[in-house]
mmCIF file of C-alpha atoms in Angstrom:
data_model
loop_
_atom_site.group_PDB
_atom_site.id
_atom_site.type_symbol
_atom_site.label_atom_id
_atom_site.label_comp_id
_atom_site.label_asym_id
_atom_site.label_seq_id
_atom_site.Cartn_x
_atom_site.Cartn_y
_atom_site.Cartn_z
ATOM 1 C CA MET A 1 0.094 -0.071 -0.071
ATOM 2 C CA LYS A 2 2.822 2.339 0.945
ATOM 3 C CA GLU A 3 4.556 1.598 -2.650
ATOM 4 C CA LEU A 4 1.141 2.551 -4.313
ATOM 5 C CA GLU A 5 0.806 5.773 -2.534
ATOM 6 C CA ILE A 6 4.184 6.835 -3.452
ATOM 7 C CA LEU A 7 3.633 5.784 -7.205
ATOM 8 C CA ALA A 8 0.468 7.916 -7.235
ATOM 9 C CA ALA A 9 2.327 10.713 -5.676
ATOM 10 C CA ASP A 10 4.893 10.485 -8.386
ATOM 11 C CA LEU A 11 1.910 10.400 -11.098
ATOM 12 C CA SER A 12 0.614 13.378 -9.822
ATOM 13 C CA ALA A 13 3.655 15.163 -9.834
ATOM 14 C CA ASP A 14 4.207 14.573 -13.403
ATOM 15 C CA ILE A 15 0.712 15.299 -14.510
ATOM 16 C CA SER A 16 0.994 18.693 -12.653
ATOM 17 C CA SER A 17 4.291 19.216 -14.294
ATOM 18 C CA TYR A 18 3.139 18.604 -17.808
ATOM 19 C CA SER A 19 -0.144 20.578 -17.526
ATOM 20 C CA GLY A 20 1.830 23.322 -15.929
ATOM 21 C CA GLY A 21 3.768 23.553 -19.019
ATOM 22 C CA ILE A 22 0.654 23.789 -21.636
ATOM 23 C CA ASP A 23 -0.400 27.187 -22.885
ATOM 24 C CA ALA A 24 -4.333 27.283 -21.977
ATOM 25 C CA SER A 25 -4.446 30.917 -23.413
ATOM 26 C CA PRO A 26 -7.991 31.055 -25.254
ATOM 27 C CA GLN A 27 -6.204 33.290 -27.680
ATOM 28 C CA ARG A 28 -3.785 30.827 -28.373
ATOM 29 C CA LEU A 29 -6.451 28.154 -28.636
ATOM 30 C CA ALA A 30 -8.375 29.976 -31.413
ATOM 31 C CA LEU A 31 -5.378 30.758 -33.356
ATOM 32 C CA VAL A 32 -4.604 27.219 -33.606
ATOM 33 C CA GLU A 33 -8.019 26.051 -34.427
ATOM 34 C CA SER A 34 -7.862 28.827 -37.217
ATOM 35 C CA ARG A 35 -4.535 27.597 -38.751
ATOM 36 C CA ARG A 36 -6.049 23.857 -38.697
ATOM 37 C CA ALA A 37 -9.104 25.253 -40.458
ATOM 38 C CA ALA A 38 -6.944 26.985 -42.934
ATOM 39 C CA LEU A 39 -4.934 23.982 -43.711
ATOM 40 C CA LYS A 40 -7.648 21.662 -44.203
ATOM 41 C CA THR A 41 -8.888 24.461 -46.664
ATOM 42 C CA LEU A 42 -5.684 24.392 -48.668
ATOM 43 C CA THR A 43 -5.257 20.343 -48.688
ATOM 44 C CA ARG A 44 -8.946 20.392 -49.989
ATOM 45 C CA GLU A 45 -7.985 22.706 -52.768
ATOM 46 C CA PHE A 46 -4.250 21.591 -53.510
ATOM 47 C CA GLY A 47 -4.232 17.968 -52.525
ATOM 48 C CA ASP A 48 -2.256 16.475 -49.454
ATOM 49 C CA VAL A 49 0.345 18.423 -47.155
ATOM 50 C CA ASP A 50 3.349 17.740 -49.778
ATOM 51 C CA ASP A 51 1.132 18.871 -52.840
ATOM 52 C CA LEU A 52 0.742 22.143 -50.758
ATOM 53 C CA LEU A 53 4.257 22.299 -49.827
ATOM 54 C CA THR A 54 5.140 22.150 -53.755
ATOM 55 C CA TRP A 55 2.730 24.955 -54.462
ATOM 56 C CA VAL A 56 4.316 27.182 -51.617
ATOM 57 C CA THR A 57 7.868 26.714 -53.061
ATOM 58 C CA GLU A 58 6.771 27.152 -56.656
ATOM 59 C CA ASN A 59 4.841 30.670 -55.876
ATOM 60 C CA ARG A 60 7.364 31.940 -53.270
ATOM 61 C CA PRO A 61 8.790 34.496 -55.881
ATOM 62 C CA ARG A 62 5.429 35.957 -56.854
ATOM 63 C CA VAL A 63 4.761 36.119 -53.067
ATOM 64 C CA ALA A 64 7.937 38.397 -52.851
ATOM 65 C CA GLU A 65 6.849 40.379 -55.679
ATOM 66 C CA LEU A 66 3.797 41.368 -54.227
ATOM 67 C CA GLU A 67 5.343 42.097 -51.145
ATOM 68 C CA GLY A 68 7.686 44.530 -52.786
ATOM 69 C CA GLY A 69 4.592 46.283 -54.736
ATOM 70 C CA ASP A 70 5.872 49.881 -54.335
ATOM 71 C CA GLU A 71 9.163 49.015 -56.244
ATOM 72 C CA ILE A 72 7.433 47.271 -58.753
ATOM 73 C CA LEU A 73 4.744 49.648 -59.458
ATOM 74 C CA GLU A 74 7.510 52.606 -59.663
ATOM 75 C CA GLN A 75 9.388 50.328 -62.339
ATOM 76 C CA LEU A 76 6.003 50.158 -64.199
ATOM 77 C CA ARG A 77 5.547 53.801 -64.063
ATOM 78 C CA GLU A 78 9.114 54.080 -65.794
ATOM 79 C CA GLU A 79 8.214 51.229 -68.299
ATOM 80 C CA LEU A 80 4.754 53.189 -69.088
ATOM 81 C CA ALA A 81 6.447 56.641 -69.259
ATOM 82 C CA GLN A 82 9.186 55.088 -71.937
ATOM 83 C CA VAL A 83 6.316 53.366 -73.938
ATOM 84 C CA LYS A 84 4.611 56.531 -73.890
ATOM 85 C CA ALA A 85 7.792 58.350 -75.140
ATOM 86 C CA ASP A 86 8.297 55.693 -77.993
ATOM 87 C CA LEU A 87 4.679 55.996 -79.071
ATOM 88 C CA THR A 88 4.634 59.700 -79.497
ATOM 89 C CA LYS A 89 7.757 59.400 -81.475
ATOM 90 C CA THR A 90 6.844 56.370 -83.729
ATOM 91 C CA GLY A 91 3.338 58.349 -84.306
ATOM 92 C CA GLY A 92 5.376 61.501 -85.108
ATOM 93 C CA GLU A 93 7.410 59.805 -87.810
ATOM 94 C CA VAL A 94 4.219 58.116 -89.149
ATOM 95 C CA THR A 95 2.459 61.313 -89.602
ATOM 96 C CA LYS A 96 5.369 63.073 -91.230
ATOM 97 C CA ALA A 97 5.652 60.311 -93.553
ATOM 98 C CA ARG A 98 2.002 60.131 -94.018
ATOM 99 C CA THR A 99 1.774 63.895 -94.828
ATOM 100 C CA LYS A 100 4.677 63.951 -97.581
ATOM 101 C CA ALA A 101 2.814 60.765 -99.103
ATOM 102 C CA ALA A 102 -0.606 62.594 -99.066
ATOM 103 C CA ALA A 103 0.837 65.563 -100.676
ATOM 104 C CA ALA A 104 2.491 63.780 -103.469
ATOM 105 C CA PHE A 105 -0.693 61.371 -103.872
ATOM 106 C CA SER A 106 -2.929 64.509 -104.112
ATOM 107 C CA ALA A 107 -0.721 66.224 -106.781
ATOM 108 C CA GLU A 108 -0.961 62.919 -108.815
ATOM 109 C CA VAL A 109 -4.601 62.600 -108.505
ATOM 110 C CA THR A 110 -5.369 66.661 -109.111
ATOM 111 C CA GLY A 111 -3.385 65.961 -112.273
ATOM 112 C CA GLU A 112 -5.565 63.239 -113.441
ATOM 113 C CA LEU A 113 -8.805 65.281 -112.547
ATOM 114 C CA GLU A 114 -7.485 68.004 -115.062
ATOM 115 C CA SER A 115 -8.177 65.674 -117.936
ATOM 116 C CA LEU A 116 -11.130 64.306 -116.678
ATOM 117 C CA ALA A 117 -13.243 67.638 -116.999
ATOM 118 C CA MET A 118 -12.449 68.609 -113.257
ATOM 119 C CA ALA A 119 -9.901 71.283 -114.146
ATOM 120 C CA GLY A 120 -9.342 73.619 -111.194
ATOM 121 C CA ALA A 121 -10.525 70.922 -108.799
ATOM 122 C CA THR A 122 -8.182 70.010 -106.079
ATOM 123 C CA VAL A 123 -7.885 66.612 -104.190
ATOM 124 C CA GLN A 124 -6.547 67.131 -100.697
ATOM 125 C CA PHE A 125 -5.867 65.090 -97.304
ATOM 126 C CA LYS A 126 -6.924 66.520 -93.990
ATOM 127 C CA LEU A 127 -4.824 65.169 -90.901
ATOM 128 C CA SER A 128 -6.135 65.842 -87.272
ATOM 129 C CA PRO A 129 -4.800 64.595 -84.222
ATOM 130 C CA ALA A 130 -6.411 61.244 -82.919
ATOM 131 C CA THR A 131 -6.149 58.611 -80.176
ATOM 132 C CA PRO A 132 -2.637 56.776 -80.982
ATOM 133 C CA GLY A 133 -3.645 53.160 -82.522
ATOM 134 C CA PRO A 134 -2.535 50.446 -84.849
ATOM 135 C CA HIS A 135 -2.570 52.828 -87.699
ATOM 136 C CA GLY A 136 -0.753 55.733 -86.324
ATOM 137 C CA ALA A 137 -2.101 58.959 -84.423
ATOM 138 C CA ASP A 138 -3.861 60.559 -87.001
ATOM 139 C CA LEU A 139 -7.898 60.969 -88.183
ATOM 140 C CA VAL A 140 -7.157 61.018 -92.037
ATOM 141 C CA GLU A 141 -9.834 62.592 -94.135
ATOM 142 C CA LEU A 142 -10.078 63.192 -98.167
ATOM 143 C CA GLY A 143 -11.565 65.877 -99.203
ATOM 144 C CA LEU A 144 -12.180 68.040 -102.471
ATOM 145 C CA ILE A 145 -11.500 71.719 -103.307
ATOM 146 C CA SER A 146 -14.042 72.043 -106.189
ATOM 147 C CA ARG A 147 -12.522 75.390 -107.346
ATOM 148 C CA PRO A 148 -9.401 77.535 -106.368
ATOM 149 C CA ASP A 149 -11.752 79.825 -104.269
ATOM 150 C CA SER A 150 -13.869 77.058 -102.497
ATOM 151 C CA PRO A 151 -13.264 75.631 -99.324
ATOM 152 C CA TRP A 152 -11.995 72.106 -98.198
ATOM 153 C CA ILE A 153 -15.408 70.027 -97.937
ATOM 154 C CA PRO A 154 -15.085 66.025 -97.196
ATOM 155 C CA MET A 155 -15.309 64.328 -100.353
ATOM 156 C CA ALA A 156 -18.733 62.432 -99.485
ATOM 157 C CA LYS A 157 -20.287 65.958 -98.814
ATOM 158 C CA GLY A 158 -18.365 68.103 -101.635
ATOM 159 C CA ALA A 159 -18.535 65.815 -104.921
ATOM 160 C CA SER A 160 -21.429 64.583 -107.162
ATOM 161 C CA GLY A 161 -22.064 61.023 -108.177
ATOM 162 C CA GLY A 162 -20.407 61.776 -111.377
ATOM 163 C CA GLU A 163 -17.467 63.365 -109.883
ATOM 164 C CA LEU A 164 -16.968 60.742 -107.310
ATOM 165 C CA SER A 165 -16.913 58.174 -109.818
ATOM 166 C CA ARG A 166 -14.264 60.229 -111.728
ATOM 167 C CA ILE A 167 -12.113 60.907 -108.587
ATOM 168 C CA MET A 168 -12.378 57.303 -107.912
ATOM 169 C CA LEU A 169 -11.053 56.617 -111.407
ATOM 170 C CA ALA A 170 -8.208 58.937 -110.988
ATOM 171 C CA VAL A 171 -7.227 57.570 -107.537
ATOM 172 C CA GLU A 172 -7.258 53.936 -109.104
ATOM 173 C CA VAL A 173 -5.147 54.868 -112.128
ATOM 174 C CA VAL A 174 -2.505 56.434 -109.726
ATOM 175 C CA LEU A 175 -2.723 53.405 -107.506
ATOM 176 C CA ALA A 176 -2.930 50.490 -110.270
ATOM 177 C CA ALA A 177 0.614 49.743 -109.733
ATOM 178 C CA ALA A 178 1.064 49.918 -106.143
ATOM 179 C CA ASP A 179 -2.254 48.261 -105.071
ATOM 180 C CA PRO A 180 -3.407 46.168 -107.734
ATOM 181 C CA THR A 181 -7.470 45.326 -107.422
ATOM 182 C CA GLU A 182 -8.822 42.886 -109.571
ATOM 183 C CA THR A 183 -12.411 44.201 -110.665
ATOM 184 C CA PHE A 184 -13.696 47.735 -110.813
ATOM 185 C CA VAL A 185 -17.053 48.929 -111.593
ATOM 186 C CA PHE A 186 -17.896 52.596 -112.706
ATOM 187 C CA ASP A 187 -21.116 53.779 -113.013
ATOM 188 C CA GLU A 188 -21.945 57.337 -114.560
ATOM 189 C CA VAL A 189 -18.181 57.976 -114.455
ATOM 190 C CA ASP A 190 -18.508 60.019 -117.526
ATOM 191 C CA ALA A 191 -21.538 62.235 -116.530
ATOM 192 C CA GLY A 192 -21.672 65.758 -117.420
ATOM 193 C CA VAL A 193 -18.359 64.771 -119.866
ATOM 194 C CA GLY A 194 -18.315 64.894 -123.258
ATOM 195 C CA GLY A 195 -15.757 65.542 -126.381
ATOM 196 C CA ALA A 196 -12.217 65.355 -125.658
ATOM 197 C CA ALA A 197 -12.750 64.527 -122.109
ATOM 198 C CA ALA A 198 -14.817 61.628 -122.831
ATOM 199 C CA VAL A 199 -12.140 60.379 -124.897
ATOM 200 C CA GLU A 200 -9.624 61.025 -121.826
ATOM 201 C CA VAL A 201 -11.885 58.969 -119.671
ATOM 202 C CA GLY A 202 -11.799 56.263 -121.942
ATOM 203 C CA LYS A 203 -8.045 56.162 -122.250
ATOM 204 C CA ARG A 204 -8.017 56.022 -118.607
ATOM 205 C CA LEU A 205 -10.318 53.124 -118.121
ATOM 206 C CA ALA A 206 -8.280 51.464 -120.808
ATOM 207 C CA ARG A 207 -5.282 51.786 -119.005
ATOM 208 C CA LEU A 208 -6.541 50.662 -115.638
ATOM 209 C CA ALA A 209 -7.919 47.663 -117.589
ATOM 210 C CA ARG A 210 -4.461 46.433 -118.057
ATOM 211 C CA SER A 211 -3.940 45.397 -114.855
ATOM 212 C CA ALA A 212 -7.398 44.642 -113.645
ATOM 213 C CA GLN A 213 -11.174 43.732 -114.696
ATOM 214 C CA VAL A 214 -12.922 46.953 -115.417
ATOM 215 C CA ILE A 215 -16.853 47.375 -115.927
ATOM 216 C CA VAL A 216 -18.344 50.216 -116.965
ATOM 217 C CA VAL A 217 -21.859 51.554 -117.478
ATOM 218 C CA THR A 218 -21.885 54.436 -120.280
ATOM 219 C CA HIS A 219 -23.793 56.206 -122.574
ATOM 220 C CA LEU A 220 -20.917 57.909 -124.218
ATOM 221 C CA PRO A 221 -19.390 56.159 -127.416
ATOM 222 C CA GLN A 222 -16.119 57.769 -126.704
ATOM 223 C CA VAL A 223 -16.093 55.636 -123.661
ATOM 224 C CA ALA A 224 -17.561 52.276 -125.311
ATOM 225 C CA ALA A 225 -14.961 52.481 -128.169
ATOM 226 C CA PHE A 226 -12.244 51.487 -125.448
ATOM 227 C CA ALA A 227 -13.709 48.663 -124.223
ATOM 228 C CA ASP A 228 -12.469 44.867 -125.056
ATOM 229 C CA ARG A 229 -15.981 43.441 -124.771
ATOM 230 C CA HIS A 230 -18.896 45.888 -125.945
ATOM 231 C CA LEU A 231 -22.186 44.832 -124.237
ATOM 232 C CA VAL A 232 -25.662 46.418 -125.043
ATOM 233 C CA ILE A 233 -28.752 46.523 -122.869
ATOM 234 C CA ALA A 234 -31.799 46.860 -124.682
ATOM 235 C CA ARG A 235 -35.048 47.410 -123.074
ATOM 236 C CA SER A 236 -38.581 45.998 -124.484
ATOM 237 C CA ASP A 237 -41.853 47.385 -123.268
ATOM 238 C CA GLY A 238 -44.908 45.253 -123.434
ATOM 239 C CA GLN A 239 -48.194 45.551 -122.716
ATOM 240 C CA GLU A 240 -48.069 43.847 -119.166
ATOM 241 C CA VAL A 241 -44.299 42.785 -118.992
ATOM 242 C CA HIS A 242 -41.193 44.954 -119.489
ATOM 243 C CA SER A 243 -37.790 43.355 -119.932
ATOM 244 C CA SER A 244 -34.502 43.732 -120.534
ATOM 245 C CA ALA A 245 -31.669 41.987 -122.539
ATOM 246 C CA VAL A 246 -27.987 42.097 -122.623
ATOM 247 C CA THR A 247 -26.343 41.217 -125.749
ATOM 248 C CA GLN A 248 -22.793 41.449 -126.779
ATOM 249 C CA VAL A 249 -21.716 43.686 -129.804
ATOM 250 C CA GLN A 250 -19.473 41.269 -132.286
ATOM 251 C CA GLN A 251 -16.410 43.009 -133.392
ATOM 252 C CA GLY A 252 -17.759 43.566 -136.790
ATOM 253 C CA ASP A 253 -20.791 45.366 -135.805
ATOM 254 C CA ARG A 254 -18.742 47.468 -133.378
ATOM 255 C CA VAL A 255 -18.525 50.702 -135.845
ATOM 256 C CA ALA A 256 -22.356 50.203 -136.551
ATOM 257 C CA GLU A 257 -23.431 50.456 -132.577
ATOM 258 C CA LEU A 258 -20.733 53.210 -132.236
ATOM 259 C CA SER A 259 -22.192 55.197 -135.195
ATOM 260 C CA ARG A 260 -25.642 54.885 -133.653
ATOM 261 C CA MET A 261 -24.530 56.149 -130.515
ATOM 262 C CA LEU A 262 -22.681 58.970 -132.040
ATOM 263 C CA ALA A 263 -25.229 59.997 -134.540
ATOM 264 C CA GLY A 264 -28.580 58.292 -133.585
ATOM 265 C CA LEU A 265 -28.356 56.202 -136.894
ATOM 266 C CA ALA A 266 -26.134 53.047 -137.509
ATOM 267 C CA ASP A 267 -25.679 53.389 -141.224
ATOM 268 C CA SER A 268 -24.526 57.287 -140.863
ATOM 269 C CA GLN A 269 -21.388 58.021 -143.002
ATOM 270 C CA ALA A 270 -20.177 60.545 -140.830
ATOM 271 C CA GLY A 271 -21.066 58.426 -137.733
ATOM 272 C CA SER A 272 -19.159 55.521 -139.248
ATOM 273 C CA GLN A 273 -16.043 57.457 -140.105
ATOM 274 C CA LEU A 274 -15.833 58.974 -136.241
ATOM 275 C CA ALA A 275 -16.581 55.441 -135.002
ATOM 276 C CA GLU A 276 -13.780 54.086 -136.797
ATOM 277 C CA GLU A 277 -11.429 56.847 -135.713
ATOM 278 C CA LEU A 278 -12.618 56.093 -132.195
ATOM 279 C CA LEU A 279 -11.829 52.283 -132.469
ATOM 280 C CA ALA A 280 -8.403 53.086 -134.172
ATOM 281 C CA LEU A 281 -7.779 55.348 -131.203
ATOM 282 C CA ALA A 282 -8.517 52.770 -128.488
ATOM 283 C CA GLN A 283 -6.575 50.106 -130.593
ATOM 284 C CA THR A 284 -3.536 52.306 -130.281
ATOM 285 C CA GLU A 285 -3.864 53.071 -126.418
ATOM 286 C CA ARG A 286 -4.557 49.241 -125.602
ATOM 287 C CA GLN A 287 -1.267 48.462 -127.335
ATOM 288 C CA GLY A 288 0.467 51.167 -124.955
ATOM 289 C CA ALA A 289 3.297 49.859 -122.470
ATOM 290 C CA PRO A 290 2.312 46.997 -120.202
ATOM 291 C CA THR A 291 1.954 47.964 -116.366
ATOM 292 C CA SER A 292 4.321 46.641 -113.896
ATOM 293 C CA ARG A 293 1.595 44.030 -112.613
ATOM 294 C CA GLN A 294 1.439 42.943 -116.439
ATOM 295 C CA LYS A 295 5.279 42.411 -116.528
ATOM 296 C CA SER A 296 5.298 40.407 -113.129
ATOM 297 C CA LYS A 297 3.117 37.921 -115.060
ATOM 298 C CA ALA A 298 5.034 37.717 -118.251
#
């Protein structure tokens, strides 16, 4: 019995010593419970403890970056300032090159217009500052000065349908070698044009047709004469039905058709003579020097 009392006393002393070393602070207990809950949440998302430790190791550099946020923010500000400076410089260079090209292009197109019954008209670009983007820092508008004493007006507001067609023709003639297009369609390109100006329209259409397919709706024989294929649209009016037919004029019949367009009579001697002269002129134009695009195909 005495030995049992001694053993019990020793155990009591050990228990008292152990319990005395335990932190019974409620705050400490709450912290431990919170960390256990957090660990449980993380292991549920990332896997077991080993996976969690791997993720921590891989992302420690990122955490270090976030902790140095002020330094990184300052570095990013410096980089942004440099990018803005580069953007401004490059945008200025684009604007300078664009201004030079616009002046040269406008001069060439204006020169073409002089032969298309638009003498005195000037095509001019207007460059305005804009928010920098993939195409530079300019808002580019194409406008028309119809007479030397007229103001600059945006093309869509300052030109009639016929003028727009002729301006488009002049633009495409200038761009034909640099920016080839497969097909062009012109309607009323000869509106308000006649005589020698109509011949010039026909010549330019023929030049454009050396490197592209050109479809033209015209009432002028001076223009039709330059076509490789001449189609006639004939309307038939019945009592109940109206119809239109398109037929190709055969090469041997072109003189008669052009004479009809010129004089109103297919068998007019004067009309036939002038039609033959137009066809001869057109043939000479078609035999002119090939464009750069044709040379590349040869």
